Amino acid sequence: MSNGAIDSATDAGADATAIAAGIDDMYDAFLAADRARFDRHLHAEVTTWETHLPGPLRTRSELDAYRDGRDTSGARPGLDRLAAEDKRIDVWGDTGVARYVLVAEPTGGPAQHSRVTDVLRRVGGDWLIVHHHSELLTGHG
């Protein structure tokens, strides 16, 4: 006979592992310039709030418009490394929250560190980011 509390903890652990793997894959996709793979981790209604963005982007369409303009202008950052470190992930049913430090190492420049919170929802078995908040940390690295 199974213990519901243990099963729930086991499920939450497996879900947290899946979320962590998805975050790692998303940043690997960014480095590979594989936008389609990157976008598989985002919900269509994702809100994106980052220090460098021109205000909050409230849907993936708004994010796409920003990225299209950035890429067309040649302003897409060249990075040697992009990695989520010190992850802490909690899961409650079909909702997860991931907090981590994103380390971006620009080609020929010093590493930048951002404090990130992603809120995720399980949709059709996949964990999708519904809210992404990233704040550049100063005086780090």
Short mmCIF file of N, CA, C and O in Angstrom, two decimals, residues 63-119:
data_model
loop_
_atom_site.label_atom_id
_atom_site.label_comp_id
_atom_site.label_asym_id
_atom_site.label_seq_id
_atom_site.Cartn_x
_atom_site.Cartn_y
_atom_site.Cartn_z
N LEU A 63 6.70 39.30 -26.99
CA LEU A 63 8.08 38.84 -26.89
C LEU A 63 8.66 38.59 -28.28
O LEU A 63 9.78 38.99 -28.58
N ASP A 64 7.87 37.93 -29.15
CA ASP A 64 8.33 37.67 -30.51
C ASP A 64 8.65 38.96 -31.26
O ASP A 64 9.67 39.04 -31.95
N ALA A 65 7.81 39.96 -31.13
CA ALA A 65 8.04 41.24 -31.80
C ALA A 65 9.34 41.88 -31.30
O ALA A 65 10.14 42.40 -32.10
N TYR A 66 9.56 41.82 -29.99
CA TYR A 66 10.81 42.36 -29.43
C TYR A 66 12.01 41.60 -30.00
O TYR A 66 12.99 42.21 -30.45
N ARG A 67 11.95 40.26 -29.98
CA ARG A 67 13.08 39.45 -30.46
C ARG A 67 13.32 39.65 -31.95
O ARG A 67 14.47 39.69 -32.38
N ASP A 68 12.25 39.77 -32.73
CA ASP A 68 12.41 40.00 -34.17
C ASP A 68 13.18 41.29 -34.42
O ASP A 68 14.09 41.33 -35.24
N GLY A 69 12.80 42.36 -33.72
CA GLY A 69 13.48 43.64 -33.88
C GLY A 69 14.93 43.57 -33.42
O GLY A 69 15.83 44.10 -34.08
N ARG A 70 15.15 42.92 -32.30
CA ARG A 70 16.51 42.77 -31.77
C ARG A 70 17.38 41.98 -32.75
O ARG A 70 18.49 42.39 -33.07
N ASP A 71 16.86 40.87 -33.25
CA ASP A 71 17.65 40.02 -34.13
C ASP A 71 17.91 40.69 -35.47
O ASP A 71 19.01 40.58 -36.02
N THR A 72 16.92 41.40 -36.00
CA THR A 72 17.07 42.11 -37.27
C THR A 72 18.15 43.18 -37.17
O THR A 72 18.91 43.41 -38.09
N SER A 73 18.23 43.84 -36.01
CA SER A 73 19.20 44.91 -35.83
C SER A 73 20.60 44.37 -35.51
O SER A 73 21.55 45.15 -35.41
N GLY A 74 20.73 43.07 -35.33
CA GLY A 74 22.02 42.47 -35.00
C GLY A 74 22.37 42.59 -33.52
O GLY A 74 23.53 42.41 -33.15
N ALA A 75 21.39 42.89 -32.68
CA ALA A 75 21.64 43.10 -31.27
C ALA A 75 21.49 41.84 -30.40
O ALA A 75 21.58 41.92 -29.19
N ARG A 76 21.27 40.68 -31.05
CA ARG A 76 21.16 39.44 -30.25
C ARG A 76 22.51 39.21 -29.59
O ARG A 76 23.55 39.22 -30.24
N PRO A 77 22.52 39.00 -28.27
CA PRO A 77 23.80 38.86 -27.59
C PRO A 77 24.56 37.60 -27.99
O PRO A 77 23.96 36.54 -28.15
N GLY A 78 25.86 37.77 -28.16
CA GLY A 78 26.74 36.62 -28.40
C GLY A 78 27.25 36.13 -27.06
O GLY A 78 27.87 36.89 -26.31
N LEU A 79 26.95 34.90 -26.74
CA LEU A 79 27.31 34.36 -25.43
C LEU A 79 28.15 33.10 -25.57
O LEU A 79 27.88 32.26 -26.43
N ASP A 80 29.13 32.96 -24.70
CA ASP A 80 29.89 31.72 -24.62
C ASP A 80 29.22 30.73 -23.68
O ASP A 80 29.38 29.53 -23.82
N ARG A 81 28.46 31.26 -22.72
CA ARG A 81 27.81 30.40 -21.72
C ARG A 81 26.55 31.08 -21.23
O ARG A 81 26.52 32.30 -21.04
N LEU A 82 25.52 30.29 -21.01
CA LEU A 82 24.27 30.76 -20.42
C LEU A 82 23.74 29.60 -19.59
O LEU A 82 23.38 28.55 -20.14
N ALA A 83 23.73 29.77 -18.27
CA ALA A 83 23.38 28.64 -17.41
C ALA A 83 22.62 29.09 -16.18
O ALA A 83 22.94 30.12 -15.57
N ALA A 84 21.63 28.29 -15.81
CA ALA A 84 20.88 28.50 -14.58
C ALA A 84 21.59 27.76 -13.45
O ALA A 84 21.78 26.55 -13.53
N GLU A 85 21.96 28.52 -12.41
CA GLU A 85 22.68 27.93 -11.28
C GLU A 85 21.88 28.14 -10.00
O GLU A 85 21.03 29.02 -9.93
N ASP A 86 22.20 27.35 -8.99
CA ASP A 86 21.57 27.46 -7.67
C ASP A 86 20.04 27.41 -7.77
O ASP A 86 19.34 28.23 -7.18
N LYS A 87 19.55 26.44 -8.53
CA LYS A 87 18.10 26.33 -8.72
C LYS A 87 17.40 25.88 -7.44
O LYS A 87 17.89 25.02 -6.73
N ARG A 88 16.27 26.50 -7.22
CA ARG A 88 15.34 26.04 -6.18
C ARG A 88 13.98 25.96 -6.85
O ARG A 88 13.49 26.95 -7.39
N ILE A 89 13.38 24.78 -6.81
CA ILE A 89 12.13 24.55 -7.52
C ILE A 89 11.12 23.92 -6.57
O ILE A 89 11.43 22.95 -5.87
N ASP A 90 9.93 24.50 -6.54
CA ASP A 90 8.84 23.95 -5.77
C ASP A 90 7.68 23.66 -6.71
O ASP A 90 7.48 24.38 -7.70
N VAL A 91 6.94 22.60 -6.39
CA VAL A 91 5.82 22.18 -7.23
C VAL A 91 4.61 21.92 -6.34
O VAL A 91 4.73 21.29 -5.28
N TRP A 92 3.47 22.45 -6.78
CA TRP A 92 2.19 22.21 -6.11
C TRP A 92 1.20 21.81 -7.20
O TRP A 92 0.69 22.66 -7.92
N GLY A 93 0.98 20.53 -7.33
CA GLY A 93 0.05 20.04 -8.36
C GLY A 93 0.55 20.39 -9.75
O GLY A 93 1.63 19.95 -10.15
N ASP A 94 -0.24 21.19 -10.47
CA ASP A 94 0.12 21.57 -11.84
C ASP A 94 0.78 22.94 -11.93
O ASP A 94 0.84 23.55 -12.99
N THR A 95 1.29 23.44 -10.79
CA THR A 95 1.97 24.73 -10.74
C THR A 95 3.36 24.55 -10.16
O THR A 95 3.55 23.82 -9.18
N GLY A 96 4.34 25.20 -10.75
CA GLY A 96 5.70 25.15 -10.24
C GLY A 96 6.32 26.54 -10.25
O GLY A 96 5.92 27.40 -11.04
N VAL A 97 7.27 26.74 -9.35
CA VAL A 97 8.03 27.98 -9.29
C VAL A 97 9.50 27.62 -9.24
O VAL A 97 9.93 26.81 -8.40
N ALA A 98 10.26 28.21 -10.15
CA ALA A 98 11.71 27.99 -10.19
C ALA A 98 12.40 29.32 -9.92
O ALA A 98 12.05 30.34 -10.52
N ARG A 99 13.36 29.30 -8.99
CA ARG A 99 14.18 30.46 -8.71
C ARG A 99 15.62 30.04 -8.91
O ARG A 99 16.03 28.95 -8.47
N TYR A 100 16.39 30.90 -9.57
CA TYR A 100 17.78 30.56 -9.85
C TYR A 100 18.57 31.82 -10.23
O TYR A 100 17.99 32.88 -10.44
N VAL A 101 19.87 31.64 -10.29
CA VAL A 101 20.75 32.70 -10.78
C VAL A 101 21.14 32.32 -12.20
O VAL A 101 21.67 31.23 -12.44
N LEU A 102 20.86 33.22 -13.13
CA LEU A 102 21.24 32.99 -14.53
C LEU A 102 22.59 33.65 -14.76
O LEU A 102 22.75 34.86 -14.53
N VAL A 103 23.54 32.86 -15.21
CA VAL A 103 24.89 33.35 -15.48
C VAL A 103 25.05 33.42 -17.00
O VAL A 103 24.94 32.42 -17.70
N ALA A 104 25.29 34.64 -17.48
CA ALA A 104 25.51 34.88 -18.91
C ALA A 104 26.94 35.36 -19.09
O ALA A 104 27.34 36.36 -18.49
N GLU A 105 27.69 34.64 -19.89
CA GLU A 105 29.07 35.02 -20.17
C GLU A 105 29.16 35.48 -21.62
O GLU A 105 29.24 34.66 -22.54
N PRO A 106 29.14 36.81 -21.82
CA PRO A 106 29.24 37.34 -23.19
C PRO A 106 30.61 37.04 -23.79
O PRO A 106 31.61 36.98 -23.08
N THR A 107 30.64 36.85 -25.08
CA THR A 107 31.90 36.62 -25.77
C THR A 107 32.81 37.82 -25.53
O THR A 107 32.46 38.95 -25.85
N GLY A 108 33.96 37.56 -24.91
CA GLY A 108 34.93 38.61 -24.67
C GLY A 108 34.59 39.57 -23.56
O GLY A 108 35.22 40.62 -23.43
N GLY A 109 33.60 39.25 -22.71
CA GLY A 109 33.21 40.16 -21.64
C GLY A 109 33.04 39.44 -20.33
O GLY A 109 33.06 38.21 -20.27
N PRO A 110 32.86 40.21 -19.26
CA PRO A 110 32.68 39.59 -17.95
C PRO A 110 31.29 38.97 -17.81
O PRO A 110 30.33 39.40 -18.45
N ALA A 111 31.22 37.98 -16.95
CA ALA A 111 29.94 37.30 -16.69
C ALA A 111 28.95 38.27 -16.05
O ALA A 111 29.33 39.15 -15.28
N GLN A 112 27.70 38.10 -16.43
CA GLN A 112 26.61 38.85 -15.81
C GLN A 112 25.72 37.86 -15.08
O GLN A 112 25.48 36.75 -15.57
N HIS A 113 25.21 38.28 -13.93
CA HIS A 113 24.35 37.43 -13.12
C HIS A 113 22.99 38.09 -12.98
O HIS A 113 22.91 39.29 -12.71
N SER A 114 21.95 37.30 -13.16
CA SER A 114 20.58 37.80 -12.99
C SER A 114 19.85 36.88 -12.02
O SER A 114 20.04 35.66 -12.03
N ARG A 115 19.01 37.49 -11.21
CA ARG A 115 18.13 36.74 -10.31
C ARG A 115 16.84 36.50 -11.09
O ARG A 115 16.23 37.44 -11.58
N VAL A 116 16.44 35.22 -11.21
CA VAL A 116 15.30 34.84 -12.05
C VAL A 116 14.26 34.08 -11.24
O VAL A 116 14.60 33.24 -10.41
N THR A 117 13.01 34.38 -11.52
CA THR A 117 11.87 33.59 -11.03
C THR A 117 11.02 33.23 -12.24
O THR A 117 10.64 34.11 -13.02
N ASP A 118 10.77 31.95 -12.41
CA ASP A 118 9.86 31.46 -13.45
C ASP A 118 8.69 30.77 -12.77
O ASP A 118 8.88 29.94 -11.87
N VAL A 119 7.49 31.10 -13.20
CA VAL A 119 6.28 30.41 -12.75
C VAL A 119 5.86 29.52 -13.92
O VAL A 119 5.79 29.99 -15.07
#
